[in-house]
CSV table of C-alpha atoms in Angstrom, one decimal:
chain,number,residue,atom,x,y,z
A,138,UNK,CA,0.0,0.0,0.0
A,139,UNK,CA,2.8,2.4,0.8
A,140,UNK,CA,4.5,1.7,-2.6
A,141,UNK,CA,1.2,2.4,-4.3
A,142,UNK,CA,0.7,5.7,-2.5
A,143,UNK,CA,4.3,6.7,-3.3
A,144,UNK,CA,3.7,5.9,-7.0
A,145,UNK,CA,0.5,8.0,-7.0
A,146,UNK,CA,2.4,10.8,-5.3
A,147,UNK,CA,5.1,10.7,-8.0
A,148,UNK,CA,2.5,10.7,-10.8
A,149,UNK,CA,0.8,13.7,-9.2
A,150,UNK,CA,4.0,15.6,-9.1
A,151,UNK,CA,4.7,14.8,-12.7
A,152,UNK,CA,1.3,16.1,-13.7
A,153,UNK,CA,1.8,19.3,-11.8
A,154,UNK,CA,5.3,19.9,-13.3
A,155,UNK,CA,3.8,19.6,-16.8
A,156,UNK,CA,1.2,22.3,-16.3
A,157,UNK,CA,3.3,25.2,-17.4
A,158,UNK,CA,4.1,23.5,-20.7
A,159,UNK,CA,0.4,22.6,-21.2
A,160,UNK,CA,-0.6,26.2,-20.5
A,161,UNK,CA,2.0,27.4,-23.0
A,162,UNK,CA,0.8,25.0,-25.7
A,163,UNK,CA,-2.8,25.9,-25.2
A,164,UNK,CA,-2.3,29.7,-25.0
A,165,UNK,CA,-4.4,31.5,-26.0
A,166,UNK,CA,-7.7,29.7,-25.6
A,167,UNK,CA,-9.7,32.9,-25.4
A,168,UNK,CA,-9.4,36.5,-26.6
A,169,UNK,CA,-6.3,38.5,-25.5
A,170,UNK,CA,-6.6,42.2,-24.6
A,171,UNK,CA,-3.9,44.6,-25.9
A,172,UNK,CA,-4.0,47.9,-24.0
A,173,UNK,CA,-3.1,51.0,-26.0
A,174,UNK,CA,-2.5,53.8,-23.4
A,175,UNK,CA,-3.4,56.5,-25.9
A,176,UNK,CA,-6.6,57.4,-27.9
A,177,UNK,CA,-7.3,56.0,-31.4
A,178,UNK,CA,-5.5,57.7,-34.3
A,179,UNK,CA,-2.0,58.1,-33.0
A,180,UNK,CA,1.2,56.2,-33.8
A,181,UNK,CA,0.8,53.9,-30.8
A,182,UNK,CA,-2.7,53.0,-31.8
A,183,UNK,CA,-1.7,52.3,-35.5
A,184,UNK,CA,1.2,50.1,-34.5
A,185,UNK,CA,-0.8,48.3,-31.9
A,186,UNK,CA,-3.7,47.5,-34.2
A,187,UNK,CA,-1.3,46.2,-36.9
A,188,UNK,CA,0.3,43.8,-34.4
A,189,UNK,CA,-3.1,42.8,-32.9
A,190,UNK,CA,-4.3,41.8,-36.3
A,191,UNK,CA,-1.2,39.7,-37.1
A,192,UNK,CA,-1.3,37.9,-33.7
A,193,UNK,CA,-5.1,37.3,-34.1
A,194,UNK,CA,-4.4,35.6,-37.4
A,195,UNK,CA,-1.5,33.5,-35.9
A,196,UNK,CA,-3.3,32.5,-32.7
A,197,UNK,CA,-6.8,32.0,-34.1
A,198,UNK,CA,-8.1,34.0,-31.2
A,199,UNK,CA,-9.0,37.7,-31.4
A,200,UNK,CA,-6.5,40.2,-29.9
A,201,UNK,CA,-8.8,43.0,-28.7
A,202,UNK,CA,-7.4,46.5,-28.8
A,203,UNK,CA,-8.4,48.5,-25.7
A,204,UNK,CA,-7.6,52.2,-25.8
A,205,UNK,CA,-7.1,53.6,-22.2
A,206,UNK,CA,-5.6,57.1,-22.6
A,207,UNK,CA,-4.6,59.7,-20.0
A,208,UNK,CA,-1.7,60.9,-17.9
A,209,UNK,CA,0.9,60.4,-20.6
A,210,UNK,CA,-0.1,56.8,-21.0
A,211,UNK,CA,0.1,56.1,-17.2
A,212,UNK,CA,-3.6,55.1,-16.9
A,213,UNK,CA,-3.3,52.3,-19.4
A,214,UNK,CA,0.0,51.1,-18.1
A,215,UNK,CA,-1.3,51.0,-14.5
A,216,UNK,CA,-4.3,49.0,-15.7
A,217,UNK,CA,-2.1,46.3,-17.1
A,218,UNK,CA,0.3,46.3,-14.2
A,219,UNK,CA,-2.7,45.5,-11.9
A,220,UNK,CA,-4.2,42.9,-14.3
A,221,UNK,CA,-3.9,39.1,-13.8
A,222,UNK,CA,-0.5,37.8,-14.8
A,223,UNK,CA,-1.8,35.2,-17.2
A,224,UNK,CA,-0.8,36.5,-20.6
A,225,UNK,CA,-4.3,37.7,-21.5
A,226,UNK,CA,-3.7,41.4,-20.8
A,227,UNK,CA,-0.8,43.0,-22.5
A,228,UNK,CA,0.5,46.5,-22.8
A,229,UNK,CA,1.9,48.3,-25.9
A,230,UNK,CA,4.3,50.4,-23.9
A,231,UNK,CA,6.7,53.0,-25.3
A,232,UNK,CA,9.5,55.4,-24.3
A,233,UNK,CA,7.1,57.8,-22.6
A,234,UNK,CA,5.1,55.3,-20.5
A,235,UNK,CA,8.1,53.3,-19.4
A,236,UNK,CA,11.2,55.5,-19.4
A,237,UNK,CA,9.9,59.1,-19.0
A,238,UNK,CA,6.8,59.0,-16.8
A,239,UNK,CA,8.8,57.6,-13.9
A,240,UNK,CA,11.0,60.7,-14.1
A,241,UNK,CA,8.0,63.1,-14.2
A,242,UNK,CA,5.4,61.6,-11.9
A,243,UNK,CA,6.7,61.2,-8.3
A,244,UNK,CA,3.7,59.1,-7.3
A,245,UNK,CA,3.4,57.0,-10.4
A,246,UNK,CA,1.2,54.0,-9.5
A,247,UNK,CA,3.5,51.5,-11.3
A,248,UNK,CA,7.2,50.8,-11.4
A,249,UNK,CA,8.5,50.4,-15.0
A,250,UNK,CA,10.9,47.6,-14.0
A,251,UNK,CA,9.2,45.8,-11.1
A,252,UNK,CA,5.6,46.0,-12.3
A,253,UNK,CA,6.0,44.3,-15.7
A,254,UNK,CA,7.5,41.4,-17.6
A,255,UNK,CA,9.1,42.8,-20.8
A,256,UNK,CA,8.3,40.6,-23.7
A,257,UNK,CA,9.7,42.2,-26.9
A,258,UNK,CA,10.5,45.4,-28.6
A,259,UNK,CA,8.3,45.8,-31.7
A,260,UNK,CA,9.3,49.0,-33.6
A,261,UNK,CA,11.3,52.2,-33.6
A,262,UNK,CA,9.5,55.2,-34.9
A,263,UNK,CA,11.5,58.1,-36.3
A,264,UNK,CA,9.8,61.4,-35.6
A,265,UNK,CA,8.8,64.0,-38.2
A,266,UNK,CA,9.2,67.6,-37.4
A,267,UNK,CA,5.8,68.9,-38.8
A,268,UNK,CA,4.3,72.3,-39.0
A,269,UNK,CA,1.1,73.9,-40.1
A,270,UNK,CA,1.3,74.8,-43.8
A,271,UNK,CA,0.9,78.5,-42.9
A,272,UNK,CA,4.0,78.7,-40.7
A,273,UNK,CA,6.5,81.1,-42.0
A,274,UNK,CA,9.8,79.2,-41.5
A,275,UNK,CA,10.3,76.6,-44.3
A,276,UNK,CA,13.1,74.5,-42.7
A,277,UNK,CA,14.7,73.8,-39.4
A,278,UNK,CA,17.3,76.5,-39.7
A,279,UNK,CA,14.7,79.2,-40.4
A,280,UNK,CA,12.6,77.9,-37.5
A,281,UNK,CA,15.5,78.1,-35.1
A,282,UNK,CA,16.2,81.7,-36.2
A,283,UNK,CA,12.6,82.6,-36.0
A,284,UNK,CA,12.0,81.2,-32.5
A,285,UNK,CA,15.2,82.7,-31.2
A,286,UNK,CA,14.0,86.1,-32.4
A,287,UNK,CA,10.5,85.5,-31.2
A,288,UNK,CA,10.7,83.6,-27.9
A,289,UNK,CA,7.4,82.1,-26.8
A,290,UNK,CA,5.5,83.1,-29.9
A,291,UNK,CA,5.2,79.6,-31.3
A,292,UNK,CA,3.7,76.6,-29.5
A,293,UNK,CA,3.8,72.8,-30.1
A,294,UNK,CA,1.4,70.0,-29.4
A,295,UNK,CA,2.3,66.7,-27.7
A,296,UNK,CA,0.5,63.5,-26.8
A,297,UNK,CA,0.7,64.6,-23.1
A,298,UNK,CA,3.3,65.2,-20.4
A,299,UNK,CA,6.0,62.7,-20.6
A,300,UNK,CA,5.1,61.5,-24.1
A,301,UNK,CA,7.7,60.8,-26.7
A,302,UNK,CA,7.0,63.9,-28.7
A,303,UNK,CA,7.0,66.0,-25.5
A,304,UNK,CA,10.5,64.7,-24.7
A,305,UNK,CA,11.7,65.1,-28.2
A,306,UNK,CA,10.6,68.8,-28.4
A,307,UNK,CA,12.1,69.6,-25.0
A,308,UNK,CA,15.3,68.0,-26.2
A,309,UNK,CA,15.2,70.1,-29.3
A,310,UNK,CA,14.6,73.3,-27.3
A,311,UNK,CA,17.6,72.5,-25.1
A,312,UNK,CA,19.9,72.0,-28.0
A,313,UNK,CA,18.7,75.1,-29.9
A,314,UNK,CA,18.2,77.4,-26.9
A,315,UNK,CA,14.7,78.2,-28.1
A,316,UNK,CA,11.5,79.0,-26.3
A,317,UNK,CA,8.4,77.1,-27.8
A,318,UNK,CA,5.4,76.8,-25.6
A,319,UNK,CA,4.1,73.2,-24.8
A,320,UNK,CA,0.5,72.4,-25.3
A,321,UNK,CA,-0.3,68.8,-24.0
A,322,UNK,CA,-3.1,66.7,-25.3
A,323,UNK,CA,-4.5,63.3,-24.4
A,324,UNK,CA,-2.8,61.6,-27.4
A,325,UNK,CA,-1.2,62.4,-30.7
A,326,UNK,CA,-4.4,62.3,-32.7
A,327,UNK,CA,-6.0,65.3,-30.9
A,328,UNK,CA,-2.6,67.2,-31.2
A,329,UNK,CA,-2.5,66.7,-34.9
A,330,UNK,CA,-6.2,67.8,-35.2
A,331,UNK,CA,-5.3,71.1,-33.6
A,332,UNK,CA,-2.1,71.3,-35.8
A,333,UNK,CA,-4.4,71.1,-38.9
A,334,UNK,CA,-6.6,73.9,-37.6
A,335,UNK,CA,-3.5,76.0,-36.7
A,336,UNK,CA,-4.3,75.9,-32.9
A,337,UNK,CA,-0.7,74.8,-32.5
A,338,UNK,CA,2.2,75.5,-34.8
A,339,UNK,CA,4.4,72.4,-34.5
A,340,UNK,CA,4.3,68.7,-33.6
A,341,UNK,CA,7.1,66.2,-33.6
A,342,UNK,CA,5.3,63.0,-34.5
A,343,UNK,CA,5.5,59.6,-36.3
A,344,UNK,CA,4.7,59.6,-40.0
A,345,UNK,CA,1.7,57.4,-39.5
A,346,UNK,CA,-0.7,60.1,-38.4
A,347,UNK,CA,0.5,63.0,-40.6
A,348,UNK,CA,1.6,61.6,-43.9
A,349,UNK,CA,-1.8,62.0,-45.6
A,350,UNK,CA,-1.9,65.6,-44.6
A,351,UNK,CA,1.6,66.2,-45.8
A,352,UNK,CA,0.7,64.7,-49.2
A,353,UNK,CA,-2.3,67.0,-49.4
A,354,UNK,CA,-0.3,70.1,-48.4
A,355,UNK,CA,-2.2,70.9,-45.2
A,356,UNK,CA,0.9,70.2,-43.2
A,357,UNK,CA,4.6,70.6,-44.1
A,358,UNK,CA,7.5,68.5,-42.8
A,359,UNK,CA,10.6,70.4,-41.8
A,360,UNK,CA,12.9,67.4,-41.1
A,361,UNK,CA,13.0,63.8,-40.0
A,362,UNK,CA,14.6,63.1,-36.6
A,363,UNK,CA,16.5,59.9,-37.5
A,364,UNK,CA,20.0,59.1,-38.8
A,365,UNK,CA,18.7,58.3,-42.3
A,366,UNK,CA,15.9,59.7,-44.6
A,367,UNK,CA,12.7,57.8,-44.6
A,368,UNK,CA,11.6,55.6,-47.5
A,369,UNK,CA,8.1,57.2,-47.5
A,370,UNK,CA,9.6,60.8,-47.6
A,371,UNK,CA,12.9,60.5,-49.5
A,372,UNK,CA,13.1,64.3,-50.2
A,373,UNK,CA,12.8,65.2,-46.5
A,374,UNK,CA,16.2,66.0,-44.9
A,375,UNK,CA,17.3,64.6,-41.6
A,376,UNK,CA,17.9,66.8,-38.6
A,377,UNK,CA,21.7,66.2,-39.1
A,378,UNK,CA,21.4,67.5,-42.7
A,379,UNK,CA,19.5,70.5,-41.3
A,380,UNK,CA,22.4,71.3,-39.0
A,381,UNK,CA,21.3,69.6,-35.8
A,382,UNK,CA,23.6,66.7,-35.3
A,383,UNK,CA,23.2,63.8,-32.8
A,384,UNK,CA,19.5,64.5,-32.4
A,385,UNK,CA,17.7,61.1,-32.5
A,386,UNK,CA,14.9,60.9,-30.0
A,387,UNK,CA,13.1,58.1,-31.9
A,388,UNK,CA,10.7,56.4,-29.5
A,389,UNK,CA,10.4,52.7,-29.3
A,390,UNK,CA,7.3,50.6,-28.8
A,391,UNK,CA,7.2,47.2,-27.2
A,392,UNK,CA,5.0,44.6,-25.5
A,393,UNK,CA,4.9,44.0,-21.8
A,394,UNK,CA,2.9,41.8,-19.5
A,395,UNK,CA,2.1,42.2,-15.7
A,396,UNK,CA,4.9,41.1,-13.4
A,397,UNK,CA,4.7,37.5,-12.5
A,398,UNK,CA,3.5,36.3,-15.9
A,399,UNK,CA,5.0,32.7,-16.2
A,400,UNK,CA,8.3,32.6,-18.1
A,401,UNK,CA,6.9,30.0,-20.4
A,402,UNK,CA,4.2,32.4,-21.6
A,403,UNK,CA,6.7,35.3,-21.9
A,404,UNK,CA,8.9,33.0,-24.1
A,405,UNK,CA,5.9,31.9,-26.3
A,406,UNK,CA,4.5,35.4,-26.8
A,407,UNK,CA,8.0,36.7,-27.6
A,408,UNK,CA,8.5,34.0,-30.2
A,409,UNK,CA,5.1,34.7,-31.8
A,410,UNK,CA,5.8,38.5,-31.9
A,411,UNK,CA,9.2,37.9,-33.5
A,412,UNK,CA,7.5,35.6,-36.0
A,413,UNK,CA,4.7,38.0,-37.1
A,414,UNK,CA,6.9,41.1,-37.1
A,415,UNK,CA,9.4,39.3,-39.3
A,416,UNK,CA,6.9,38.8,-42.1
A,417,UNK,CA,6.9,40.8,-45.4
A,418,UNK,CA,3.3,41.7,-44.5
A,419,UNK,CA,4.4,43.5,-41.3
A,420,UNK,CA,7.3,45.2,-43.1
A,421,UNK,CA,5.1,46.6,-45.8
A,422,UNK,CA,2.4,47.7,-43.4
A,423,UNK,CA,4.7,49.6,-41.0
A,424,UNK,CA,7.2,50.8,-43.5
A,425,UNK,CA,4.5,52.9,-45.1
A,426,UNK,CA,3.9,54.5,-41.7
A,427,UNK,CA,7.6,55.3,-41.2
A,428,UNK,CA,8.1,52.6,-38.5
A,429,UNK,CA,11.2,50.4,-38.4
A,430,UNK,CA,10.5,46.9,-37.2
A,431,UNK,CA,12.9,45.9,-34.4
A,432,UNK,CA,12.4,42.9,-32.1
A,433,UNK,CA,14.6,41.5,-29.3
A,434,UNK,CA,14.6,39.1,-26.3
A,435,UNK,CA,12.8,39.8,-23.0
A,436,UNK,CA,16.1,40.3,-21.4
A,437,UNK,CA,17.3,42.8,-24.0
A,438,UNK,CA,14.1,44.7,-23.8
A,439,UNK,CA,14.3,44.9,-20.1
A,440,UNK,CA,17.9,46.3,-20.3
A,441,UNK,CA,16.7,48.9,-22.9
A,442,UNK,CA,14.1,50.2,-20.4
A,443,UNK,CA,16.6,50.5,-17.7
A,444,UNK,CA,19.1,52.3,-20.0
A,445,UNK,CA,16.5,54.8,-21.2
A,446,UNK,CA,15.6,55.7,-17.6
A,447,UNK,CA,19.2,56.8,-17.2
A,448,UNK,CA,19.5,58.3,-20.7
A,449,UNK,CA,16.5,60.6,-20.4
A,450,UNK,CA,16.9,61.6,-16.8
A,451,UNK,CA,19.4,64.4,-17.8
A,452,UNK,CA,17.0,65.8,-20.5
A,453,UNK,CA,14.1,65.8,-18.0
A,454,UNK,CA,16.2,67.5,-15.3
A,455,UNK,CA,18.0,70.1,-17.6
A,456,UNK,CA,14.8,71.0,-19.4
A,457,UNK,CA,12.7,71.4,-16.3
A,458,UNK,CA,10.1,69.1,-17.7
A,459,UNK,CA,7.2,68.5,-15.2
A,460,UNK,CA,3.6,67.5,-15.1
A,461,UNK,CA,1.5,70.6,-15.8
């Protein structure tokens, strides 16, 4: 009887040890929620929806996009941080939510390192320096001269305090010693809407949300903030070509899960993201938006977040960036 009980005990332990593998192989068996911490229409939303569609097709289960804007992306990020760590609630985080908000919000309800399991980087998004078509300066050099002669006369829109385009513009102001007034919005989409109506003069933003308006002439692009010109705008000079060297504030976008998500699930989701983002379909879909597909391992993504916390702390401190 003792040997039989011992055998049953061993079999039970074996069954328990196989549960993570079983969970991994069956994931997902229901819809997965992808939280976008900004409103529809912005770069984060466009990139997230493209990834959600690809994963839905691969998994055979719908990846539901859930827009939760506010506080520079902190509301959506906090929602995911406090969600069950079962792989069914994911965050499309980016430079602002993970590497800048912790420097701006002293009482941030989540920790960018401790509250999440990094899964994979997805894309880098070179920013376009875009102006309303009626703005007098025609290029970056003319803009710098104009703003230095007219401090505080121009303003710029951002996706909110701590967003990637807020950080980029404050970095630009530091380097050029200019005074351009910040107008925060709850997302890039609303900022671009007001740029079109000339309520704000400038926005530094991904190509996804402004390319159609550039093509129709309602907006004009002064430069692209990346080391190379973009395929979709081959005639647009880089910031370096415009006289501002070493200026590359390109935000990154990546997928994170709540802390405590099983390593097996993190590994599986990472592998699936790398798979779908490596397809020609993804390349074509996001190249037309100006995004550069870039994936990595969970460990590499985690190190990037930590490095960016250090990288941007000096910009935040020197610019006096704060929550308004």
